[in-house]
PDB file of C-alpha atoms in Angstrom:
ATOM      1  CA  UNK A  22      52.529   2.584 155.596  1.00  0.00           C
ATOM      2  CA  UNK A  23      54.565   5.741 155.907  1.00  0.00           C
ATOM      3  CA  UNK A  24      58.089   5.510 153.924  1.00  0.00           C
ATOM      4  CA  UNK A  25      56.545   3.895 151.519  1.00  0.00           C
ATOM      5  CA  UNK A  26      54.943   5.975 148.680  1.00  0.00           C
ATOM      6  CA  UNK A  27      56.111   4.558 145.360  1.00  0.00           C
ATOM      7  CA  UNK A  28      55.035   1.108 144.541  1.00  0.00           C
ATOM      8  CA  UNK A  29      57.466  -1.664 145.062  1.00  0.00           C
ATOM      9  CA  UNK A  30      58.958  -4.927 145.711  1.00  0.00           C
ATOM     10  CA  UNK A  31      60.212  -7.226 148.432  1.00  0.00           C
ATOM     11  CA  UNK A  32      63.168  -9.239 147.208  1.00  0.00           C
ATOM     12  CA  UNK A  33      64.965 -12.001 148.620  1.00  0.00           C
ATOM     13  CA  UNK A  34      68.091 -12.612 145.953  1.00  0.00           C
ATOM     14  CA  UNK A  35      70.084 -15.394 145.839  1.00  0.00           C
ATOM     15  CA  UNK A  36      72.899 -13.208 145.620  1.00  0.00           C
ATOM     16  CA  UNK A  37      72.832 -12.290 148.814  1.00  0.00           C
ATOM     17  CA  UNK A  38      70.666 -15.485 150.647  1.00  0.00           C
ATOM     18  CA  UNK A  39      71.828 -16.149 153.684  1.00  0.00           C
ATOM     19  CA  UNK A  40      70.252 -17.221 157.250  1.00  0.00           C
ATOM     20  CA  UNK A  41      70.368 -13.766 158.518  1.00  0.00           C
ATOM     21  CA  UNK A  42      68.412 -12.167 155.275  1.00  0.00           C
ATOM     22  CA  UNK A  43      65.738 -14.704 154.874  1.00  0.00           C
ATOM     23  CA  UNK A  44      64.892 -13.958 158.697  1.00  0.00           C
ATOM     24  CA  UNK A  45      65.245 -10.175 157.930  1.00  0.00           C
ATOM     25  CA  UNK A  46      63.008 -11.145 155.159  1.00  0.00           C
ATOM     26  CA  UNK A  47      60.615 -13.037 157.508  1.00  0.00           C
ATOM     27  CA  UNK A  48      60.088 -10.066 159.017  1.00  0.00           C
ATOM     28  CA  UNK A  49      59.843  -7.585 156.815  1.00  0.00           C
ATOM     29  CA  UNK A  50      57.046  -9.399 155.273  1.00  0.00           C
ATOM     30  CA  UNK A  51      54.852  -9.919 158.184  1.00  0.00           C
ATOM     31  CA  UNK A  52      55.873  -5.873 158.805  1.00  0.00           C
ATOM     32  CA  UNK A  53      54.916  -4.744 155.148  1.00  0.00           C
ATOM     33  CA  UNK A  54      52.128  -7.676 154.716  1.00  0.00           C
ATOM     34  CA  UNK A  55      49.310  -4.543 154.480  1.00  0.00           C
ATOM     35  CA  UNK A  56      51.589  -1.749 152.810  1.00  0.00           C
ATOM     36  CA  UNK A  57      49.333  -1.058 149.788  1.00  0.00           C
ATOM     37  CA  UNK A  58      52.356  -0.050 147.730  1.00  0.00           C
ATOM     38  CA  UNK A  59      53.880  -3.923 147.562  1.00  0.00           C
ATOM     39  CA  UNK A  60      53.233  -4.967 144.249  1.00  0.00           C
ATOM     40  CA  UNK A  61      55.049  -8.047 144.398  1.00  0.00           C
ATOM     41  CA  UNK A  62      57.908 -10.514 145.596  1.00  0.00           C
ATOM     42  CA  UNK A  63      61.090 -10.578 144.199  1.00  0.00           C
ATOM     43  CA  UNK A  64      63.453 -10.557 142.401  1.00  0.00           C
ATOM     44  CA  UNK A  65      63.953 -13.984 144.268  1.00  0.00           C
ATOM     45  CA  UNK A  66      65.104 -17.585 142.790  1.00  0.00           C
ATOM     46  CA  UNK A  67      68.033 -19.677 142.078  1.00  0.00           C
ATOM     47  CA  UNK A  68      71.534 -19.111 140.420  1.00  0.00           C
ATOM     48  CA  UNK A  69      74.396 -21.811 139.439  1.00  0.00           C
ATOM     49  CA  UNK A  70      76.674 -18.685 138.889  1.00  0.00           C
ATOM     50  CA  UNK A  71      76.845 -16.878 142.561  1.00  0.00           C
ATOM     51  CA  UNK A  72      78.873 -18.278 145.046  1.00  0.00           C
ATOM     52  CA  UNK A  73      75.603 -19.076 147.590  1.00  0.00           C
ATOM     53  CA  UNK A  74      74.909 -22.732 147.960  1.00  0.00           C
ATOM     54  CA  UNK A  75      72.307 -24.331 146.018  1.00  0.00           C
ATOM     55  CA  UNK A  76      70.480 -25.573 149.041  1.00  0.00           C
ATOM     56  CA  UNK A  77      70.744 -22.003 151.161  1.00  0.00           C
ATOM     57  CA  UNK A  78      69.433 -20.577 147.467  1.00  0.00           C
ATOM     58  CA  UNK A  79      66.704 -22.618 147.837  1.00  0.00           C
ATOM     59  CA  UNK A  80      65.628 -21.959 151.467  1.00  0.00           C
ATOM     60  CA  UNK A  81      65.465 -18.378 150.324  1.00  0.00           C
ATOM     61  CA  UNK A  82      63.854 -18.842 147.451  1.00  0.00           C
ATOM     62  CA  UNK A  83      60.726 -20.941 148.854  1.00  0.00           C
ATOM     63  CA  UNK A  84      60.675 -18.525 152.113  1.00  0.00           C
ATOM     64  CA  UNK A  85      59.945 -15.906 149.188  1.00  0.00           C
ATOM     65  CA  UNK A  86      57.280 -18.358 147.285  1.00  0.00           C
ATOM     66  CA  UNK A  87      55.522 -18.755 150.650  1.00  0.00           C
ATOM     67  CA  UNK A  88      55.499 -14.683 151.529  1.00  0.00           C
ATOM     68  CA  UNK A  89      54.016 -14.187 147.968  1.00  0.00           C
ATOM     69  CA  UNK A  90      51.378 -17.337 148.697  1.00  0.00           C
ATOM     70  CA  UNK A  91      50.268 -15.876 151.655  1.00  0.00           C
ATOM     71  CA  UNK A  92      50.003 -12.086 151.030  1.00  0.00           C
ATOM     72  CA  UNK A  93      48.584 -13.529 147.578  1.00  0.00           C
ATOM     73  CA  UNK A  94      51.104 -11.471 145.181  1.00  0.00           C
ATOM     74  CA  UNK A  95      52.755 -11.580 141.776  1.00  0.00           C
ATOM     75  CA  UNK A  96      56.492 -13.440 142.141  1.00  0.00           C
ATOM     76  CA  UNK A  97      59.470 -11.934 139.988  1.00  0.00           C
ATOM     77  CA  UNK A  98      62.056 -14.814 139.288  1.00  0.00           C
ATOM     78  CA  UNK A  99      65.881 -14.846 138.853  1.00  0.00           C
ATOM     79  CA  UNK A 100      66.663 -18.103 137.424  1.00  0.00           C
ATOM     80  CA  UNK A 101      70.081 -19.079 136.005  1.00  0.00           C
ATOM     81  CA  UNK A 102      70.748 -22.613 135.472  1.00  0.00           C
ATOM     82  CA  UNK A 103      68.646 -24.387 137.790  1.00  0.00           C
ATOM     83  CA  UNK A 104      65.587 -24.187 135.233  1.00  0.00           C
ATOM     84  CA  UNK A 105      64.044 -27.725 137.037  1.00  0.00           C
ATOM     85  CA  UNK A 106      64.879 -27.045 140.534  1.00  0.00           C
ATOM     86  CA  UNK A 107      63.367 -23.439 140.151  1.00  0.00           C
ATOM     87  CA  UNK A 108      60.087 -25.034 138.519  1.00  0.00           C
ATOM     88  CA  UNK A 109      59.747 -27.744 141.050  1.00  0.00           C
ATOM     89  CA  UNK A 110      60.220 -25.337 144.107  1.00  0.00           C
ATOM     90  CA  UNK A 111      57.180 -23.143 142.268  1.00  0.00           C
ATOM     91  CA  UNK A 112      54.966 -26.215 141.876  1.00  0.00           C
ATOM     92  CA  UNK A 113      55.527 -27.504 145.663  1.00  0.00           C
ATOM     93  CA  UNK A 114      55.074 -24.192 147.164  1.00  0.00           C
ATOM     94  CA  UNK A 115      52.747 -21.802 144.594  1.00  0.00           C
ATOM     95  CA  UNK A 116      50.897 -24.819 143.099  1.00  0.00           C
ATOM     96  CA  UNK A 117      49.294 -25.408 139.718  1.00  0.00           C
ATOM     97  CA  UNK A 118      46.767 -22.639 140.032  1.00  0.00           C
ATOM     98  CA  UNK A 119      48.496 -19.496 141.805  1.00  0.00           C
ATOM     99  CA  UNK A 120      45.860 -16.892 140.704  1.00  0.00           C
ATOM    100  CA  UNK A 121      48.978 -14.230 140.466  1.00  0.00           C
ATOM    101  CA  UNK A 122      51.812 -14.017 137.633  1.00  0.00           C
ATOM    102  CA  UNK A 123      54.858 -15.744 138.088  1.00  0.00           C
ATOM    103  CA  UNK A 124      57.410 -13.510 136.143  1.00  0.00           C
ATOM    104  CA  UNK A 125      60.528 -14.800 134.997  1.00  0.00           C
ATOM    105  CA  UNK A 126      62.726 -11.718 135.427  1.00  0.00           C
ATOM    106  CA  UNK A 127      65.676 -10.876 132.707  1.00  0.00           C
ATOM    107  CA  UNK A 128      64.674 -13.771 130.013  1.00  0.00           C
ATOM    108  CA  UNK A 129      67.396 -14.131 127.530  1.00  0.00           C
ATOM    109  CA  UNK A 130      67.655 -18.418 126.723  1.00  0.00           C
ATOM    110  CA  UNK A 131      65.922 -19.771 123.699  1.00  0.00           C
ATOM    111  CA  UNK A 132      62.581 -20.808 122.313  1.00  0.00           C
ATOM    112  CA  UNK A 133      62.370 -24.246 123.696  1.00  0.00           C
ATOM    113  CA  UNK A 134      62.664 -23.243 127.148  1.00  0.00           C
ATOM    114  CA  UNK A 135      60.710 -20.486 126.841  1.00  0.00           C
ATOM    115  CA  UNK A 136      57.658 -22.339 125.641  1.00  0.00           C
ATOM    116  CA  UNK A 137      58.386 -24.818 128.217  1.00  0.00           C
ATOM    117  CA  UNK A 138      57.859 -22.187 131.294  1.00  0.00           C
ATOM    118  CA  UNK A 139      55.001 -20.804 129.054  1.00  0.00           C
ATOM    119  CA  UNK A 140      53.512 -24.047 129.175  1.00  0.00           C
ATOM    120  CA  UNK A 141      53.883 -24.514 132.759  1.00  0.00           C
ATOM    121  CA  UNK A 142      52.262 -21.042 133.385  1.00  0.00           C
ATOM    122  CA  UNK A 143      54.925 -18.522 133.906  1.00  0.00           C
ATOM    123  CA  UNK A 144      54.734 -15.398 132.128  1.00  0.00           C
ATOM    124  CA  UNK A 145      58.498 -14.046 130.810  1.00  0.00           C
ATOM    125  CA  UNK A 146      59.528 -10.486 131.303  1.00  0.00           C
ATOM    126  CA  UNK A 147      62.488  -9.098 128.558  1.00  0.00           C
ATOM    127  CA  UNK A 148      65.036  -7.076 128.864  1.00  0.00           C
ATOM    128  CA  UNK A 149      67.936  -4.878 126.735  1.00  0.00           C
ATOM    129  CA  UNK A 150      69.169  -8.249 125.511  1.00  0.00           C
ATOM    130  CA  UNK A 151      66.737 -10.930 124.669  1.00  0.00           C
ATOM    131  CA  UNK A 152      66.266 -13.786 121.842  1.00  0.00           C
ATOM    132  CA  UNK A 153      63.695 -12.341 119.170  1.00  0.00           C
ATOM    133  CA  UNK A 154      62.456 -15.493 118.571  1.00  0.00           C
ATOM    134  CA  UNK A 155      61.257 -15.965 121.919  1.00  0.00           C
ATOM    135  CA  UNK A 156      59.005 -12.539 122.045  1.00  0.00           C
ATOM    136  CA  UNK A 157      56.930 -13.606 118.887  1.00  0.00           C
ATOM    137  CA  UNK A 158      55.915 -16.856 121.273  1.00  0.00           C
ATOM    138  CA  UNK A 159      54.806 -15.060 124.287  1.00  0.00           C
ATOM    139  CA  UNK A 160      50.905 -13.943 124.436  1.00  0.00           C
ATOM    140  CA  UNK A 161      50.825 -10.075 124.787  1.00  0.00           C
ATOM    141  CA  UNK A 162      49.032 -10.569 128.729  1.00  0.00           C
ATOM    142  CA  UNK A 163      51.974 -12.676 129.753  1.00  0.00           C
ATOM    143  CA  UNK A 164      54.539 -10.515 128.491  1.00  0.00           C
ATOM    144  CA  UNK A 165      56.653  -7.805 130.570  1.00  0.00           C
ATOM    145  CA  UNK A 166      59.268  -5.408 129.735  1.00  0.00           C
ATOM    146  CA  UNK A 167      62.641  -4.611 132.559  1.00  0.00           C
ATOM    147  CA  UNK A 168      63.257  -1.351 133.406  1.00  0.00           C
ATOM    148  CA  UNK A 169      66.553  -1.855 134.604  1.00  0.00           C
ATOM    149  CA  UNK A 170      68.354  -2.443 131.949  1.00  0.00           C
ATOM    150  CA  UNK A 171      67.529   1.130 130.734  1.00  0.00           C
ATOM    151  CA  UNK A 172      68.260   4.097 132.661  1.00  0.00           C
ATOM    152  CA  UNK A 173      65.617   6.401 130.551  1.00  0.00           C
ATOM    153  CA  UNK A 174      63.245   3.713 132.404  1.00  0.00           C
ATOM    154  CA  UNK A 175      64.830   4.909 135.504  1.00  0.00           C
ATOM    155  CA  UNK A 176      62.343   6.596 138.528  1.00  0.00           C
TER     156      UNK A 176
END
């Protein structure tokens, strides 16, 4: 698809959920559905510490769960907080054997719930700030780095 050279992402943050953006979001994944350059959806999920409402976080987030189901892509999570609800919404919408990684995006909590999302299939992505303990437990193929902590990382 033209305007779309470098490789990238369709997010859907809870930030910024709303009705209006997960329609916009609709659409822009039926639009961008063939653009060889999407890599992936997200950064999408749920947050206890932005002012959207749980529930409107969570229509987002499983609009963006469905959009990565059916154009069959990796899924980069924001999670703060709502560690269950996040995990539930992945197992009623992705199911037990989505063939693509789930990324938790930004880890920085412990061991315990790290091997608990490791368990359950996720792979964890670090960033600048993250628990030591919890990158000697992740397997080297479910393990990613952020670039956006680090502006050297910067395109």
């Amino acid at each position: 698809m033209a305007g779309y050279s470098l490789p990238f992402s369709l997010e859907l943050h809870p930030w910024q959920a709303s009705p209006a953006l997960i329609e916009q979001f609709r659409q822009a994944a039926e639009t961008l559905q063939s653009a060889p350059n999407l890599l992936a959806i997200g950064e999408c999920g749920l947050d206890n510490k932005c002012g959207t409402s749980l529930p409107l976080q969570t229509e987002a987030f499983r609009e963006a769960l469905s959009a990565a189901r059916r154009l069959q892509l990796p899924v980069i999570i924001h999670c703060v907080g709502y560690w269950a609800e996040m995990m539930q919404s992945v197992r009623e919408v992705l199911g037990p054997s989505y063939p693509h990684p789930i990324i938790i995006h930004g880890f920085r909590k412990g061991p315990q719930l790290a091997q608990q999302l490791l368990k359950a299939g996720f792979s964890i992505s670090l960033g600048q700030h993250y628990n030591a303990a919890v990158r000697t437990l992740i397997p080297e193929d479910r393990l990613y780095f952020e670039t956006d902590e680090n502006p050297i990382l910067h395109l």
